[in-house]
Amino acid sequence: VLMAALHRTLHITGAEMGNVQLVENGMLRLEKHTGLNKRFTDYFTFVEDSTTACARAAEEKRQVTVKDVAACDTFDEGSRQAILQTGSRACHSVPLVSPKGAVVGMISSHHEGTLGGLTDAQLNALNELGGQVARWLIWHRGTVAGALDHLHALATSPR
């Protein structure tokens, strides 16, 4: 499901690179990616400060577009270089926001060239996708956790 959501995001934004992050212990943890190299994925395995577009999108609970990574002051120098060296010059981050307003993850597209911006139709489609993925994640976590608790109870109960 996460890779399908990433591919849909890339289709909507016209990008070939991107990643999915899930919230874990107050940080964004890299879960899935496509087109990004090892230096990028190693550097962004966990994101916990606000020196990236994805962290800013999570903090503000809204989509964030960076039209030119090289010229944007959102990034610290380490983040900027990790993004640029993978071939990304622009990015767009979509927070996965639950119906109760909690950010449960992030999907980001990375673009080879600078980005002029996205249309209202693109932004609306990404917002809808973000909400759908957030609802699925919450359902999945609840269903899987409940099933595992049930199996554990069965396995450890006296027979």
PDB file of C-alpha atoms in Angstrom:
ATOM      1  CA  VAL A   1       0.000   0.000   0.000  1.00  0.00           C
ATOM      2  CA  LEU A   2       2.806   2.428   0.879  1.00  0.00           C
ATOM      3  CA  MET A   3       4.630   1.831  -2.411  1.00  0.00           C
ATOM      4  CA  ALA A   4       1.360   2.249  -4.312  1.00  0.00           C
ATOM      5  CA  ALA A   5       0.795   5.564  -2.520  1.00  0.00           C
ATOM      6  CA  LEU A   6       4.350   6.648  -3.328  1.00  0.00           C
ATOM      7  CA  HIS A   7       3.919   5.756  -7.005  1.00  0.00           C
ATOM      8  CA  ARG A   8       0.603   7.639  -7.097  1.00  0.00           C
ATOM      9  CA  THR A   9       2.305  10.686  -5.553  1.00  0.00           C
ATOM     10  CA  LEU A  10       5.081  10.528  -8.138  1.00  0.00           C
ATOM     11  CA  HIS A  11       2.499  10.251 -10.921  1.00  0.00           C
ATOM     12  CA  ILE A  12       0.584  13.288  -9.643  1.00  0.00           C
ATOM     13  CA  THR A  13       3.723  15.411  -9.213  1.00  0.00           C
ATOM     14  CA  GLY A  14       5.573  14.179 -12.299  1.00  0.00           C
ATOM     15  CA  ALA A  15       8.617  13.105 -10.284  1.00  0.00           C
ATOM     16  CA  GLU A  16      10.709   9.944 -10.534  1.00  0.00           C
ATOM     17  CA  MET A  17      12.190   9.932  -7.021  1.00  0.00           C
ATOM     18  CA  GLY A  18      10.431   9.887  -3.681  1.00  0.00           C
ATOM     19  CA  ASN A  19      10.053   8.413  -0.243  1.00  0.00           C
ATOM     20  CA  VAL A  20       7.565   7.457   2.451  1.00  0.00           C
ATOM     21  CA  GLN A  21       8.279   8.116   6.118  1.00  0.00           C
ATOM     22  CA  LEU A  22       6.295   6.948   9.133  1.00  0.00           C
ATOM     23  CA  VAL A  23       6.161   8.651  12.517  1.00  0.00           C
ATOM     24  CA  GLU A  24       8.046   6.655  15.132  1.00  0.00           C
ATOM     25  CA  ASN A  25       8.873   7.971  18.615  1.00  0.00           C
ATOM     26  CA  GLY A  26       8.273  11.554  17.509  1.00  0.00           C
ATOM     27  CA  MET A  27      10.556  11.256  14.473  1.00  0.00           C
ATOM     28  CA  LEU A  28      10.024  10.511  10.799  1.00  0.00           C
ATOM     29  CA  ARG A  29      11.515   7.115   9.894  1.00  0.00           C
ATOM     30  CA  LEU A  30      12.258   6.300   6.256  1.00  0.00           C
ATOM     31  CA  GLU A  31      10.059   3.343   5.316  1.00  0.00           C
ATOM     32  CA  LYS A  32       9.996   3.130   1.497  1.00  0.00           C
ATOM     33  CA  HIS A  33      11.730   4.933  -1.350  1.00  0.00           C
ATOM     34  CA  THR A  34      12.374   4.839  -5.064  1.00  0.00           C
ATOM     35  CA  GLY A  35      15.139   6.466  -7.109  1.00  0.00           C
ATOM     36  CA  LEU A  36      17.131   7.703  -4.102  1.00  0.00           C
ATOM     37  CA  ASN A  37      20.717   6.616  -3.463  1.00  0.00           C
ATOM     38  CA  LYS A  38      22.302   5.125  -0.339  1.00  0.00           C
ATOM     39  CA  ARG A  39      23.818   8.396   0.858  1.00  0.00           C
ATOM     40  CA  PHE A  40      20.350   9.975   0.820  1.00  0.00           C
ATOM     41  CA  THR A  41      18.629   7.041   2.524  1.00  0.00           C
ATOM     42  CA  ASP A  42      21.361   6.727   5.164  1.00  0.00           C
ATOM     43  CA  TYR A  43      21.254  10.447   5.932  1.00  0.00           C
ATOM     44  CA  PHE A  44      17.460  10.567   6.168  1.00  0.00           C
ATOM     45  CA  THR A  45      16.823   7.232   7.927  1.00  0.00           C
ATOM     46  CA  PHE A  46      15.445   9.289  10.825  1.00  0.00           C
ATOM     47  CA  VAL A  47      14.409  12.953  10.664  1.00  0.00           C
ATOM     48  CA  GLU A  48      13.889  14.629  14.000  1.00  0.00           C
ATOM     49  CA  ASP A  49      14.583  18.326  13.507  1.00  0.00           C
ATOM     50  CA  SER A  50      12.936  20.984  11.391  1.00  0.00           C
ATOM     51  CA  THR A  51      15.761  21.440   8.862  1.00  0.00           C
ATOM     52  CA  THR A  52      13.894  19.605   6.093  1.00  0.00           C
ATOM     53  CA  ALA A  53      10.722  20.139   4.086  1.00  0.00           C
ATOM     54  CA  CYS A  54       9.229  16.895   5.413  1.00  0.00           C
ATOM     55  CA  ALA A  55       9.783  17.920   9.042  1.00  0.00           C
ATOM     56  CA  ARG A  56       8.279  21.340   8.330  1.00  0.00           C
ATOM     57  CA  ALA A  57       5.260  19.725   6.639  1.00  0.00           C
ATOM     58  CA  ALA A  58       4.786  17.426   9.646  1.00  0.00           C
ATOM     59  CA  GLU A  59       5.112  20.300  12.106  1.00  0.00           C
ATOM     60  CA  GLU A  60       2.699  22.542  10.195  1.00  0.00           C
ATOM     61  CA  LYS A  61       0.370  19.698   9.086  1.00  0.00           C
ATOM     62  CA  ARG A  62       0.319  21.020   5.539  1.00  0.00           C
ATOM     63  CA  GLN A  63       1.946  20.304   2.198  1.00  0.00           C
ATOM     64  CA  VAL A  64       5.304  21.994   1.646  1.00  0.00           C
ATOM     65  CA  THR A  65       6.885  22.674  -1.745  1.00  0.00           C
ATOM     66  CA  VAL A  66      10.560  23.536  -2.085  1.00  0.00           C
ATOM     67  CA  LYS A  67      11.020  24.963  -5.563  1.00  0.00           C
ATOM     68  CA  ASP A  68      14.835  24.991  -5.406  1.00  0.00           C
ATOM     69  CA  VAL A  69      16.669  23.007  -2.721  1.00  0.00           C
ATOM     70  CA  ALA A  70      19.939  24.805  -3.510  1.00  0.00           C
ATOM     71  CA  ALA A  71      18.434  28.208  -2.695  1.00  0.00           C
ATOM     72  CA  CYS A  72      15.977  27.341   0.114  1.00  0.00           C
ATOM     73  CA  ASP A  73      16.848  28.304   3.686  1.00  0.00           C
ATOM     74  CA  THR A  74      14.666  25.514   5.142  1.00  0.00           C
ATOM     75  CA  PHE A  75      17.555  23.041   4.932  1.00  0.00           C
ATOM     76  CA  ASP A  76      20.749  22.894   6.949  1.00  0.00           C
ATOM     77  CA  GLU A  77      23.845  22.317   4.819  1.00  0.00           C
ATOM     78  CA  GLY A  78      24.023  18.557   5.522  1.00  0.00           C
ATOM     79  CA  SER A  79      20.406  18.012   4.474  1.00  0.00           C
ATOM     80  CA  ARG A  80      20.813  20.210   1.403  1.00  0.00           C
ATOM     81  CA  GLN A  81      23.893  18.315   0.218  1.00  0.00           C
ATOM     82  CA  ALA A  82      22.302  14.897   0.851  1.00  0.00           C
ATOM     83  CA  ILE A  83      19.341  15.925  -1.311  1.00  0.00           C
ATOM     84  CA  LEU A  84      21.320  17.590  -4.101  1.00  0.00           C
ATOM     85  CA  GLN A  85      23.848  14.762  -4.460  1.00  0.00           C
ATOM     86  CA  THR A  86      21.060  12.250  -5.148  1.00  0.00           C
ATOM     87  CA  GLY A  87      19.963  14.336  -8.134  1.00  0.00           C
ATOM     88  CA  SER A  88      17.023  16.132  -6.536  1.00  0.00           C
ATOM     89  CA  ARG A  89      16.752  19.876  -7.063  1.00  0.00           C
ATOM     90  CA  ALA A  90      13.193  20.349  -5.737  1.00  0.00           C
ATOM     91  CA  CYS A  91      10.808  18.467  -3.462  1.00  0.00           C
ATOM     92  CA  HIS A  92       7.218  18.354  -2.298  1.00  0.00           C
ATOM     93  CA  SER A  93       6.118  16.823   1.025  1.00  0.00           C
ATOM     94  CA  VAL A  94       2.596  15.600   1.798  1.00  0.00           C
ATOM     95  CA  PRO A  95       1.764  14.900   5.456  1.00  0.00           C
ATOM     96  CA  LEU A  96      -0.368  11.857   6.211  1.00  0.00           C
ATOM     97  CA  VAL A  97      -2.861  13.380   8.648  1.00  0.00           C
ATOM     98  CA  SER A  98      -5.407  11.274  10.542  1.00  0.00           C
ATOM     99  CA  PRO A  99      -9.047  12.370  10.869  1.00  0.00           C
ATOM    100  CA  LYS A 100      -8.176  13.468  14.430  1.00  0.00           C
ATOM    101  CA  GLY A 101      -5.351  15.683  13.158  1.00  0.00           C
ATOM    102  CA  ALA A 102      -2.337  13.530  14.036  1.00  0.00           C
ATOM    103  CA  VAL A 103       0.488  13.268  11.519  1.00  0.00           C
ATOM    104  CA  VAL A 104       1.242   9.551  11.089  1.00  0.00           C
ATOM    105  CA  GLY A 105       3.658   9.814   8.177  1.00  0.00           C
ATOM    106  CA  MET A 106       4.872  11.692   5.123  1.00  0.00           C
ATOM    107  CA  ILE A 107       5.186  11.124   1.389  1.00  0.00           C
ATOM    108  CA  SER A 108       7.701  13.265  -0.495  1.00  0.00           C
ATOM    109  CA  SER A 109       8.448  13.592  -4.183  1.00  0.00           C
ATOM    110  CA  HIS A 110      11.901  14.648  -5.380  1.00  0.00           C
ATOM    111  CA  HIS A 111      12.357  16.405  -8.708  1.00  0.00           C
ATOM    112  CA  GLU A 112      15.442  16.561 -10.929  1.00  0.00           C
ATOM    113  CA  GLY A 113      14.838  20.191 -11.874  1.00  0.00           C
ATOM    114  CA  THR A 114      13.543  23.222 -10.052  1.00  0.00           C
ATOM    115  CA  LEU A 115       9.797  23.223  -9.492  1.00  0.00           C
ATOM    116  CA  GLY A 116       7.473  26.044 -10.458  1.00  0.00           C
ATOM    117  CA  GLY A 117       4.773  24.851  -8.100  1.00  0.00           C
ATOM    118  CA  LEU A 118       1.858  22.456  -8.221  1.00  0.00           C
ATOM    119  CA  THR A 119      -1.650  23.163  -9.487  1.00  0.00           C
ATOM    120  CA  ASP A 120      -4.678  23.269  -7.208  1.00  0.00           C
ATOM    121  CA  ALA A 121      -5.834  19.983  -8.764  1.00  0.00           C
ATOM    122  CA  GLN A 122      -2.501  18.339  -7.919  1.00  0.00           C
ATOM    123  CA  LEU A 123      -2.533  19.713  -4.361  1.00  0.00           C
ATOM    124  CA  ASN A 124      -6.116  18.537  -3.835  1.00  0.00           C
ATOM    125  CA  ALA A 125      -5.338  15.056  -5.190  1.00  0.00           C
ATOM    126  CA  LEU A 126      -2.300  14.804  -2.903  1.00  0.00           C
ATOM    127  CA  ASN A 127      -4.304  16.009   0.087  1.00  0.00           C
ATOM    128  CA  GLU A 128      -6.946  13.348  -0.571  1.00  0.00           C
ATOM    129  CA  LEU A 129      -4.285  10.667  -1.028  1.00  0.00           C
ATOM    130  CA  GLY A 130      -2.573  11.726   2.213  1.00  0.00           C
ATOM    131  CA  GLY A 131      -5.828  11.380   4.131  1.00  0.00           C
ATOM    132  CA  GLN A 132      -6.574   7.967   2.610  1.00  0.00           C
ATOM    133  CA  VAL A 133      -3.118   6.637   3.450  1.00  0.00           C
ATOM    134  CA  ALA A 134      -3.335   8.009   7.004  1.00  0.00           C
ATOM    135  CA  ARG A 135      -6.675   6.268   7.552  1.00  0.00           C
ATOM    136  CA  TRP A 136      -5.264   3.015   6.148  1.00  0.00           C
ATOM    137  CA  LEU A 137      -2.193   3.222   8.405  1.00  0.00           C
ATOM    138  CA  ILE A 138      -4.355   3.728  11.483  1.00  0.00           C
ATOM    139  CA  TRP A 139      -6.618   0.839  10.486  1.00  0.00           C
ATOM    140  CA  HIS A 140      -3.626  -1.395   9.710  1.00  0.00           C
ATOM    141  CA  ARG A 141      -1.870  -0.649  12.984  1.00  0.00           C
ATOM    142  CA  GLY A 142      -5.029  -1.299  14.969  1.00  0.00           C
ATOM    143  CA  THR A 143      -5.899  -4.486  13.108  1.00  0.00           C
ATOM    144  CA  VAL A 144      -2.403  -5.961  13.146  1.00  0.00           C
ATOM    145  CA  ALA A 145      -1.761  -4.989  16.777  1.00  0.00           C
ATOM    146  CA  GLY A 146      -5.115  -6.438  17.811  1.00  0.00           C
ATOM    147  CA  ALA A 147      -4.482  -9.672  15.919  1.00  0.00           C
ATOM    148  CA  LEU A 148      -1.004 -10.042  17.415  1.00  0.00           C
ATOM    149  CA  ASP A 149      -2.341  -9.435  20.930  1.00  0.00           C
ATOM    150  CA  HIS A 150      -5.014 -12.072  20.324  1.00  0.00           C
ATOM    151  CA  LEU A 151      -2.474 -14.598  19.001  1.00  0.00           C
ATOM    152  CA  HIS A 152      -0.166 -13.902  21.940  1.00  0.00           C
ATOM    153  CA  ALA A 153      -3.019 -14.443  24.389  1.00  0.00           C
ATOM    154  CA  LEU A 154      -3.912 -17.736  22.696  1.00  0.00           C
ATOM    155  CA  ALA A 155      -0.308 -18.922  22.644  1.00  0.00           C
ATOM    156  CA  THR A 156       0.364 -18.100  26.289  1.00  0.00           C
ATOM    157  CA  SER A 157      -2.925 -19.234  27.814  1.00  0.00           C
ATOM    158  CA  PRO A 158      -2.990 -22.516  29.747  1.00  0.00           C
ATOM    159  CA  ARG A 159      -4.395 -25.380  27.756  1.00  0.00           C
TER     160      ARG A 159
END
